[in-house]
PDB file of C-alpha atoms in Angstrom:
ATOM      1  CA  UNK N   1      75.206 157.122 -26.079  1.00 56.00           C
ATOM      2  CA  UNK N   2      75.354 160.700 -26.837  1.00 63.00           C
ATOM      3  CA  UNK N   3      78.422 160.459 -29.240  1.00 89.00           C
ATOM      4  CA  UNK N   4      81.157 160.250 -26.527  1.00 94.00           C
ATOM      5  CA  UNK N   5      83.919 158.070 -26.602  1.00 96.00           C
ATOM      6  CA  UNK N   6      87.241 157.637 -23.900  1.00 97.00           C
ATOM      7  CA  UNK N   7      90.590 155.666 -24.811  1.00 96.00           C
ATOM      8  CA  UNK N   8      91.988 153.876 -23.304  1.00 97.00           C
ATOM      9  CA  UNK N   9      89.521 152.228 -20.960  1.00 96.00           C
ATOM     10  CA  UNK N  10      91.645 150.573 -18.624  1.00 97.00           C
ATOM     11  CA  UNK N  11      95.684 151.298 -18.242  1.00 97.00           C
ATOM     12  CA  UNK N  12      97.638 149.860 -15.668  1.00 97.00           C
ATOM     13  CA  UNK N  13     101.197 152.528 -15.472  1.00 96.00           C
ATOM     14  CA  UNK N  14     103.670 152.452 -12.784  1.00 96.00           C
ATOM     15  CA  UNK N  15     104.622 155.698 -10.689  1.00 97.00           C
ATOM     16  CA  UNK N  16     106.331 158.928 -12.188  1.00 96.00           C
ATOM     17  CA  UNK N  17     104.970 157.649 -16.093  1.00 96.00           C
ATOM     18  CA  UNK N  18     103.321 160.033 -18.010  1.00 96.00           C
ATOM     19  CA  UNK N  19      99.669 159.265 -19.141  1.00 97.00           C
ATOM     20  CA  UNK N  20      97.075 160.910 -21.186  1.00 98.00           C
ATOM     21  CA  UNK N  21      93.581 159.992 -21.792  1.00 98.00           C
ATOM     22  CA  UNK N  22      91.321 160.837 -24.499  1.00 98.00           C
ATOM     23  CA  UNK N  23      88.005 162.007 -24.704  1.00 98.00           C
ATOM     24  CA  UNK N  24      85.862 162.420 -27.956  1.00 97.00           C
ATOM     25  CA  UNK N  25      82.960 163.682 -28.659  1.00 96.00           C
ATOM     26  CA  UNK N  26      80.730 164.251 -32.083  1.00 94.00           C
ATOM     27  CA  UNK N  27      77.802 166.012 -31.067  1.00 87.00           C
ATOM     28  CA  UNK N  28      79.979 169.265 -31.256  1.00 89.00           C
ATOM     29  CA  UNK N  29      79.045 170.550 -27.862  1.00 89.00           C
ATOM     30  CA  UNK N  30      80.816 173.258 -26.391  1.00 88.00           C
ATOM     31  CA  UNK N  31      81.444 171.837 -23.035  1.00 91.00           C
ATOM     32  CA  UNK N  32      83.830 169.339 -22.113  1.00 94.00           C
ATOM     33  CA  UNK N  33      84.379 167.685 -18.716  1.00 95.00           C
ATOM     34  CA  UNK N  34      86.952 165.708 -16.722  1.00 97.00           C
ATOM     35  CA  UNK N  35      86.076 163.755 -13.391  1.00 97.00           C
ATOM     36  CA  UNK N  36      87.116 161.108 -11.518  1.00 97.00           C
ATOM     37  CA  UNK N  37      85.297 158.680  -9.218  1.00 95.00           C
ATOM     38  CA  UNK N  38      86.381 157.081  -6.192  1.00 93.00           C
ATOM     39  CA  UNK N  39      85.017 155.431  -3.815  1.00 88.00           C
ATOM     40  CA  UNK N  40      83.651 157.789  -0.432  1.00 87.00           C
ATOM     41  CA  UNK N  41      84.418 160.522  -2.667  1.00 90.00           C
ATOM     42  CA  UNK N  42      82.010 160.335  -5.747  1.00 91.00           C
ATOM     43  CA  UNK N  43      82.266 162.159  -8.821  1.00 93.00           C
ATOM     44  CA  UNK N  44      85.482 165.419  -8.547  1.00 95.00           C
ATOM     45  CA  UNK N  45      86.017 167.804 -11.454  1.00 94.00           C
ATOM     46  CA  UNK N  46      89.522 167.923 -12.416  1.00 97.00           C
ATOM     47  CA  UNK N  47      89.012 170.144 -15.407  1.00 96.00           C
ATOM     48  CA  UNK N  48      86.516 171.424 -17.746  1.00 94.00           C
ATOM     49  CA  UNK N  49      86.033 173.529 -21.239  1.00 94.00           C
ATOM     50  CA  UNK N  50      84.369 175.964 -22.382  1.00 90.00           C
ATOM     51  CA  UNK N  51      85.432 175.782 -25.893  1.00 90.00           C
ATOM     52  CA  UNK N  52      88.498 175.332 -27.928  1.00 93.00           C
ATOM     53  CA  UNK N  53      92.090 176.237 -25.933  1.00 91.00           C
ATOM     54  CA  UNK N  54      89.395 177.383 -23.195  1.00 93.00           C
ATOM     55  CA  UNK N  55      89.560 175.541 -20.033  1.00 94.00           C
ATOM     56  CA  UNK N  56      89.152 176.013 -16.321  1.00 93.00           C
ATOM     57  CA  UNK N  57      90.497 174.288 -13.069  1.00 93.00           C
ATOM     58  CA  UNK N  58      87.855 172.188 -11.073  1.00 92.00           C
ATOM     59  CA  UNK N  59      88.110 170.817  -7.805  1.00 90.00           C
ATOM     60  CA  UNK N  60      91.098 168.414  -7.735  1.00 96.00           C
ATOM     61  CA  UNK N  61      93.379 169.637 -10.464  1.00 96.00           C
ATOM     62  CA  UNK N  62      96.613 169.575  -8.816  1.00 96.00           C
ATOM     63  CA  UNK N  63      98.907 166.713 -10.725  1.00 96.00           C
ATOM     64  CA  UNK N  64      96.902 167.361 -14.197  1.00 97.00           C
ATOM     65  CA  UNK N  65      96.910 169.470 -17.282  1.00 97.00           C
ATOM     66  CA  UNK N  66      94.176 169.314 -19.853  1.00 97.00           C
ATOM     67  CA  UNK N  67      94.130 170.387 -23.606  1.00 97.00           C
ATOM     68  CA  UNK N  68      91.537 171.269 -26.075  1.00 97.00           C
ATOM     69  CA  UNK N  69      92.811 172.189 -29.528  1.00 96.00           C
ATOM     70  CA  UNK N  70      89.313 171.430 -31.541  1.00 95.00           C
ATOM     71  CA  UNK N  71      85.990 171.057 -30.246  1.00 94.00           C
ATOM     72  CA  UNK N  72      85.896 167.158 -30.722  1.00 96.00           C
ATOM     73  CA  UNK N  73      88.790 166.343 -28.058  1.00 97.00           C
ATOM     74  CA  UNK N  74      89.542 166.885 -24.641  1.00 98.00           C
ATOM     75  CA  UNK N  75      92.508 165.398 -23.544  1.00 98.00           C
ATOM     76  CA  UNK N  76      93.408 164.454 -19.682  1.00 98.00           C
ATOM     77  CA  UNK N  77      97.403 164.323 -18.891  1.00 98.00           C
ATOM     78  CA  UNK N  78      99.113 163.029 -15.879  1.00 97.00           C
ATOM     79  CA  UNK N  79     102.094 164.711 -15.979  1.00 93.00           C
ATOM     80  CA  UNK N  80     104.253 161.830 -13.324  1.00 96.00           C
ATOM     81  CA  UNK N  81     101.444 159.521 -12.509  1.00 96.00           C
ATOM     82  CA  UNK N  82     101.129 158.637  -8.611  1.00 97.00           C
ATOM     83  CA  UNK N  83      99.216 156.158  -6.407  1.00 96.00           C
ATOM     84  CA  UNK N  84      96.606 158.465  -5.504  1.00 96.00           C
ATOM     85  CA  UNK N  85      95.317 158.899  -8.631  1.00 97.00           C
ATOM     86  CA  UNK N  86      94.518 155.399  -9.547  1.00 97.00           C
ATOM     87  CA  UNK N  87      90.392 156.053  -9.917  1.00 97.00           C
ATOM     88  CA  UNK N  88      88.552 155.406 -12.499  1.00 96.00           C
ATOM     89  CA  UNK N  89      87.988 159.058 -14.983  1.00 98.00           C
ATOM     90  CA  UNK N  90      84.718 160.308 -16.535  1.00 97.00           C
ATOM     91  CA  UNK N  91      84.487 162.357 -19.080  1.00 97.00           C
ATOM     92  CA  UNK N  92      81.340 164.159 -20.287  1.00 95.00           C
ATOM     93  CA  UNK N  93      79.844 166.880 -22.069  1.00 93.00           C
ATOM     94  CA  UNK N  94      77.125 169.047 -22.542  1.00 85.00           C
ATOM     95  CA  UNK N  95      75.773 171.695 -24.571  1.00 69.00           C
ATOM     96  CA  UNK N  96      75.264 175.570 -24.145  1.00 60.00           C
ATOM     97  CA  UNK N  97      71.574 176.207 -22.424  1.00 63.00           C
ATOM     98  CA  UNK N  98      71.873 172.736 -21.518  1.00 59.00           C
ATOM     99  CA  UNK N  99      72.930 172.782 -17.566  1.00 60.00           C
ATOM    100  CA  UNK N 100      72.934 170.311 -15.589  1.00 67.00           C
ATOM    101  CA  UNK N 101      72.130 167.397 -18.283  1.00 82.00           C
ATOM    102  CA  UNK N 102      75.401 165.858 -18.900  1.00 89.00           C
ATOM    103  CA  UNK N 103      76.542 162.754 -20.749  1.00 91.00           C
ATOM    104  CA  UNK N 104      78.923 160.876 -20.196  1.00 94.00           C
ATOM    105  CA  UNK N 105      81.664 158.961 -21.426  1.00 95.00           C
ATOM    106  CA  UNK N 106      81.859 155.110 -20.273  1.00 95.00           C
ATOM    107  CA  UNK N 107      84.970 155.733 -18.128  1.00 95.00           C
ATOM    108  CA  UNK N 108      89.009 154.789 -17.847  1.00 97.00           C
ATOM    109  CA  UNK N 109      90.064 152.788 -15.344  1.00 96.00           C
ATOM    110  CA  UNK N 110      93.803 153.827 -14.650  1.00 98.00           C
ATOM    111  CA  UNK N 111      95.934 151.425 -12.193  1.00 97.00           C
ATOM    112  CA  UNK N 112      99.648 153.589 -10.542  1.00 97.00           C
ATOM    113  CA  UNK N 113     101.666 150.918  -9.252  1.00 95.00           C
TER     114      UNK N 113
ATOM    115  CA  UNK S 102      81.093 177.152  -3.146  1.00 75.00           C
ATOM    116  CA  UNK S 103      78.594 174.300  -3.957  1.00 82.00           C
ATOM    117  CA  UNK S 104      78.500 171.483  -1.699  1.00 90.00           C
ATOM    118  CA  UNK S 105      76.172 168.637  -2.342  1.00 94.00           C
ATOM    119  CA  UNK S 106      76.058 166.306   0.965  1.00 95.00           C
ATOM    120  CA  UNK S 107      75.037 162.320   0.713  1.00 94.00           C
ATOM    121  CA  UNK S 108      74.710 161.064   4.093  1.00 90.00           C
ATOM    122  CA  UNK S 109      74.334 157.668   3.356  1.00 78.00           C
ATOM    123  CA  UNK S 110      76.816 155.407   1.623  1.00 83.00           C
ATOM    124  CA  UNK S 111      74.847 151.903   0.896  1.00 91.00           C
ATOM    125  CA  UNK S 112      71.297 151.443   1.158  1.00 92.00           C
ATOM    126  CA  UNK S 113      69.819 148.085   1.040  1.00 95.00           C
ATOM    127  CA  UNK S 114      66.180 147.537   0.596  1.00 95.00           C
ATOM    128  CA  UNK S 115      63.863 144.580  -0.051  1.00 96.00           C
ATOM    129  CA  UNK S 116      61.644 144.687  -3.128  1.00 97.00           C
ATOM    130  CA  UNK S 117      58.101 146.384  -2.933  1.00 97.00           C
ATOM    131  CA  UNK S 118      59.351 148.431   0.284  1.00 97.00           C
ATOM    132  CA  UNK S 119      59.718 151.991   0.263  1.00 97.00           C
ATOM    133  CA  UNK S 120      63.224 153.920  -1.074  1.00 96.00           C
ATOM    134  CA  UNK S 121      64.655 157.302   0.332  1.00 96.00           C
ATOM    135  CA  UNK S 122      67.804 158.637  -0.766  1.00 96.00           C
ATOM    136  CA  UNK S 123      69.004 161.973   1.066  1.00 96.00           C
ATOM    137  CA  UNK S 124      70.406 164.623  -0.454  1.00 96.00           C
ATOM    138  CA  UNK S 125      71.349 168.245   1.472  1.00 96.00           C
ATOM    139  CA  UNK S 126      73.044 171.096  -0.781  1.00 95.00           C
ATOM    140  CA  UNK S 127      75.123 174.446   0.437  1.00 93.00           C
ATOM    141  CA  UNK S 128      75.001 177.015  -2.242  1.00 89.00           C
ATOM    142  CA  UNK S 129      74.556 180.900  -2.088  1.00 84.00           C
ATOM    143  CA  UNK S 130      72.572 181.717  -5.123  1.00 82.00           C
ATOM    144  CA  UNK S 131      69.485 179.795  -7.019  1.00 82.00           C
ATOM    145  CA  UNK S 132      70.553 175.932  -7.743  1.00 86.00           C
ATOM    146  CA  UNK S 133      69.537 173.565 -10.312  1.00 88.00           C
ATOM    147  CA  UNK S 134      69.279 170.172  -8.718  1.00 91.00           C
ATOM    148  CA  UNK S 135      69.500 166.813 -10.143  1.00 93.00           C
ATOM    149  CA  UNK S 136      69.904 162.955  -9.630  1.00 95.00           C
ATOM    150  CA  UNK S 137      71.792 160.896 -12.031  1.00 96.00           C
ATOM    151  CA  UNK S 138      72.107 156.765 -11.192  1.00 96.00           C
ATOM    152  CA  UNK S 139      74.816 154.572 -12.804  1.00 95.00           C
ATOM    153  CA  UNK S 140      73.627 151.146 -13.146  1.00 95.00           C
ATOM    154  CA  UNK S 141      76.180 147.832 -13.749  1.00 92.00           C
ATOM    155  CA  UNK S 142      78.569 148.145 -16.791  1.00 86.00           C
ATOM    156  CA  UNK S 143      76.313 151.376 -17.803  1.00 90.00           C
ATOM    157  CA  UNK S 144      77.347 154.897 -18.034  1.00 91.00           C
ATOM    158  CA  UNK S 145      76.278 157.345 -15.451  1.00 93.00           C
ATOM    159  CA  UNK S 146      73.032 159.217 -16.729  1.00 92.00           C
ATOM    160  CA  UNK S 147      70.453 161.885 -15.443  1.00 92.00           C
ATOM    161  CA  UNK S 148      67.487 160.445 -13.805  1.00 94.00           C
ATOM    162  CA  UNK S 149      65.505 163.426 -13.128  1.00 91.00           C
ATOM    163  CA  UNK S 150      65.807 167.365 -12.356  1.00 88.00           C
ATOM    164  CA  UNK S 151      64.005 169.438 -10.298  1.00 84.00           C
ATOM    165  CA  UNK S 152      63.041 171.921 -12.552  1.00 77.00           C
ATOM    166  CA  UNK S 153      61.053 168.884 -14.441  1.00 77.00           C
ATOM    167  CA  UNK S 154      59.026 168.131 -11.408  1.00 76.00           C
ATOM    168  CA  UNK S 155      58.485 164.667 -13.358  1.00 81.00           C
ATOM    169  CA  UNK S 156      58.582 161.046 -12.714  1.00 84.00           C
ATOM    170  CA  UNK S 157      61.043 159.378 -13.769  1.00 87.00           C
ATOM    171  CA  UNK S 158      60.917 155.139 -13.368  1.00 92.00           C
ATOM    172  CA  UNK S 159      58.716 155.897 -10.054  1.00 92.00           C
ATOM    173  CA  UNK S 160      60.933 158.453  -8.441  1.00 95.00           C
ATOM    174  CA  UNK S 161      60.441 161.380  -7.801  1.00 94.00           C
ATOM    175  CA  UNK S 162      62.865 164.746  -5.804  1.00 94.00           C
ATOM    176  CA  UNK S 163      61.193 167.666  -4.400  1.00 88.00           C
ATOM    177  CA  UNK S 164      63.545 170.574  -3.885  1.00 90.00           C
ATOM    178  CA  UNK S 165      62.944 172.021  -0.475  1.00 91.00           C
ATOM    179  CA  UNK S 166      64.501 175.508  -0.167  1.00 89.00           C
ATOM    180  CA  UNK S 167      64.155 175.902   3.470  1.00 91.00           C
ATOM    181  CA  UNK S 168      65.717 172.614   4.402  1.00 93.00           C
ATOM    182  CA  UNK S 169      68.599 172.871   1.419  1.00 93.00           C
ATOM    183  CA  UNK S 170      67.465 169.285   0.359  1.00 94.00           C
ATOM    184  CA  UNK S 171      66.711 167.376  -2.641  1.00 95.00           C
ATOM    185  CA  UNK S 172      65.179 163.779  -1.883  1.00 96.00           C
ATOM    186  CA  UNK S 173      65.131 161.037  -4.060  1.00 96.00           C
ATOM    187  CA  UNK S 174      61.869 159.367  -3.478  1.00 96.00           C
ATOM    188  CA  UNK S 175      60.011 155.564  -4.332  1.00 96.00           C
ATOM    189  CA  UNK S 176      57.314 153.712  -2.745  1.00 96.00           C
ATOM    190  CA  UNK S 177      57.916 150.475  -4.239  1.00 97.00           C
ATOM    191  CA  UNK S 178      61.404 149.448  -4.862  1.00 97.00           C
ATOM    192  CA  UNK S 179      62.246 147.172  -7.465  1.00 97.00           C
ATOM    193  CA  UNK S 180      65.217 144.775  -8.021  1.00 96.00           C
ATOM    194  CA  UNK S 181      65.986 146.893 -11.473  1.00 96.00           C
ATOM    195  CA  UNK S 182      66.644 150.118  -8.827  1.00 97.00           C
ATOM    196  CA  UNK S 183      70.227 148.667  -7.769  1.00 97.00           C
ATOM    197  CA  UNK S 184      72.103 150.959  -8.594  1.00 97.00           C
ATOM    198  CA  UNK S 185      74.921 154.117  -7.472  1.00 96.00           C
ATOM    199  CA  UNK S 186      72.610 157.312  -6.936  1.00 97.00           C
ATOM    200  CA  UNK S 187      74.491 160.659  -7.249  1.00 96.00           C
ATOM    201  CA  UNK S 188      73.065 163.769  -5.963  1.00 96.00           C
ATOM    202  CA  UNK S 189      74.591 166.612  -8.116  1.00 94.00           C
ATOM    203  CA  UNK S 190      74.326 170.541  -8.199  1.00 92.00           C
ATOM    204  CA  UNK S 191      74.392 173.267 -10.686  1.00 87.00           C
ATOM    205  CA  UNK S 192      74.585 177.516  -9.723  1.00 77.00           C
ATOM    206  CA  UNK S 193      71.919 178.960 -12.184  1.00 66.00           C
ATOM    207  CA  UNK S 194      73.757 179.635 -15.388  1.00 63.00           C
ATOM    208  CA  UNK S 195      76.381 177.836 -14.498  1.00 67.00           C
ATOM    209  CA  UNK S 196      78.057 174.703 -16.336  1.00 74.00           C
ATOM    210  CA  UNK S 197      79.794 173.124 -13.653  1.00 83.00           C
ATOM    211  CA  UNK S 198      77.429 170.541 -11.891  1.00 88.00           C
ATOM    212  CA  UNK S 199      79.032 169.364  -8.320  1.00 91.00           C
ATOM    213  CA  UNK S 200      78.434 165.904  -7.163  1.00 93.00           C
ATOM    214  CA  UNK S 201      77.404 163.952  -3.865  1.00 94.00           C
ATOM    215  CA  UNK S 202      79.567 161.391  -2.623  1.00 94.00           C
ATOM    216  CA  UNK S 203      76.996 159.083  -4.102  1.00 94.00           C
ATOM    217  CA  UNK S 204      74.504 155.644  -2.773  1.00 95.00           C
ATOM    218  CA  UNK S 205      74.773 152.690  -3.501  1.00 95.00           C
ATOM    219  CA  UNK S 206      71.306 150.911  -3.080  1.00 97.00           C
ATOM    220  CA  UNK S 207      70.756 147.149  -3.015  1.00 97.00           C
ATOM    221  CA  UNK S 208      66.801 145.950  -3.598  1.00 97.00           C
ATOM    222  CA  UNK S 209      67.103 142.588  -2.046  1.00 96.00           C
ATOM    223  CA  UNK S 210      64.520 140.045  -4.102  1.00 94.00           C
TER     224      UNK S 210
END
């Protein structure tokens, strides 16, 4: 399973909470990926890395931050939760010369009341 | 920009009948095209590539320049096939694959 782990896997918060979700990884690749999956939508980057306190904005980042202070973990943070970003959040990774091939984390469900 | 379009949301199939899964992609410069499937309680995963040009579980993709697509292709569907399909798409040299909106496909025994 490629070495990648997510906590928690399911949270249920209520509206304006702060949450952060972990991602971590021991195959010491470089690159480090948030996304989250809803339904009609599919899979949206939020944020990515690059490397350590290297990261870029994907897609859908307004509403969260990221941070990557080693290579190992990639943390997701919903600054004030809201409703429209209950989804369920991938995380996955991939190494350099390696595009395209990711692998991925086994996902957090997250519930805004 | 990369755009990867899905028209399709569920497909439902009986077994030993023929599976298609469109896929159409907008992007500028030379893509990298792939399928990954996510079956029950399983963790999405790459199915196959183009650059591979390989088999994979008796599907197969051709990528098709002029028409900007990337089929998923199976003459015989089988019950172990249900699954969500994504559609995803990478600029060459770049790390940051973009996704379909995804299928859902339902063999029916």
């Amino acid at each position: 399973d490629a070495g990648i782990t997510q906590s928690p896997r399911h949270k249920v918060t209520e509206t304006g909470t702060p949450v952060t979700l972990r991602c971590h990884q021991t195959e010491n690749h470089r690159y480090m990926y948030w996304y989250r999956q809803d339904p009609g939508h599919g899979l949206r980057l939020i944020h990515y890395s690059y490397g350590v306190k290297d990261t870029d904005k994907g897609e859908v980042s307004d509403g969260y931050s990221v941070s990557r202070s080693k290579t190992e973990d990639f943390l997701l943070t919903l600054e004030s939760a809201t409703s429209s970003q209950t989804s369920v959040y991938f995380c996955a990774i991939t190494g350099t010369g390696n595009t395209g091939e990711l692998f991925f984390g086994e996902g957090s469900r997250l519930t805004v009341l | 920009a990369q755009r990867v379009t899905q028209p399709e949301k569920l497909l439902s199939v009986f077994k030993g009948a023929p599976v298609e899964l469109k896929c159409n992609y907008s992007y500028s410069g030379s893509p990298e095209l792939f399928w990954y499937v996510q079956y029950s309680r399983q963790r999405l995963q790459l199915l196959l590539r183009h650059i591979s040009r390989e088999s994979i579980k008796g599907f197969t993709a051709d990528l098709n320049k002029g028409e900007t697509s990337f089929h998923l292709k199976k003459p015989f569907a089988q019950e172990e096939d249900s699954a969500m399909y994504y559609c995803a798409l990478s600029g060459h040299g770049n790390n940051r694959l973009a996704f379909g909106k995804g299928n859902q496909v339902v063999v029916i025994p």
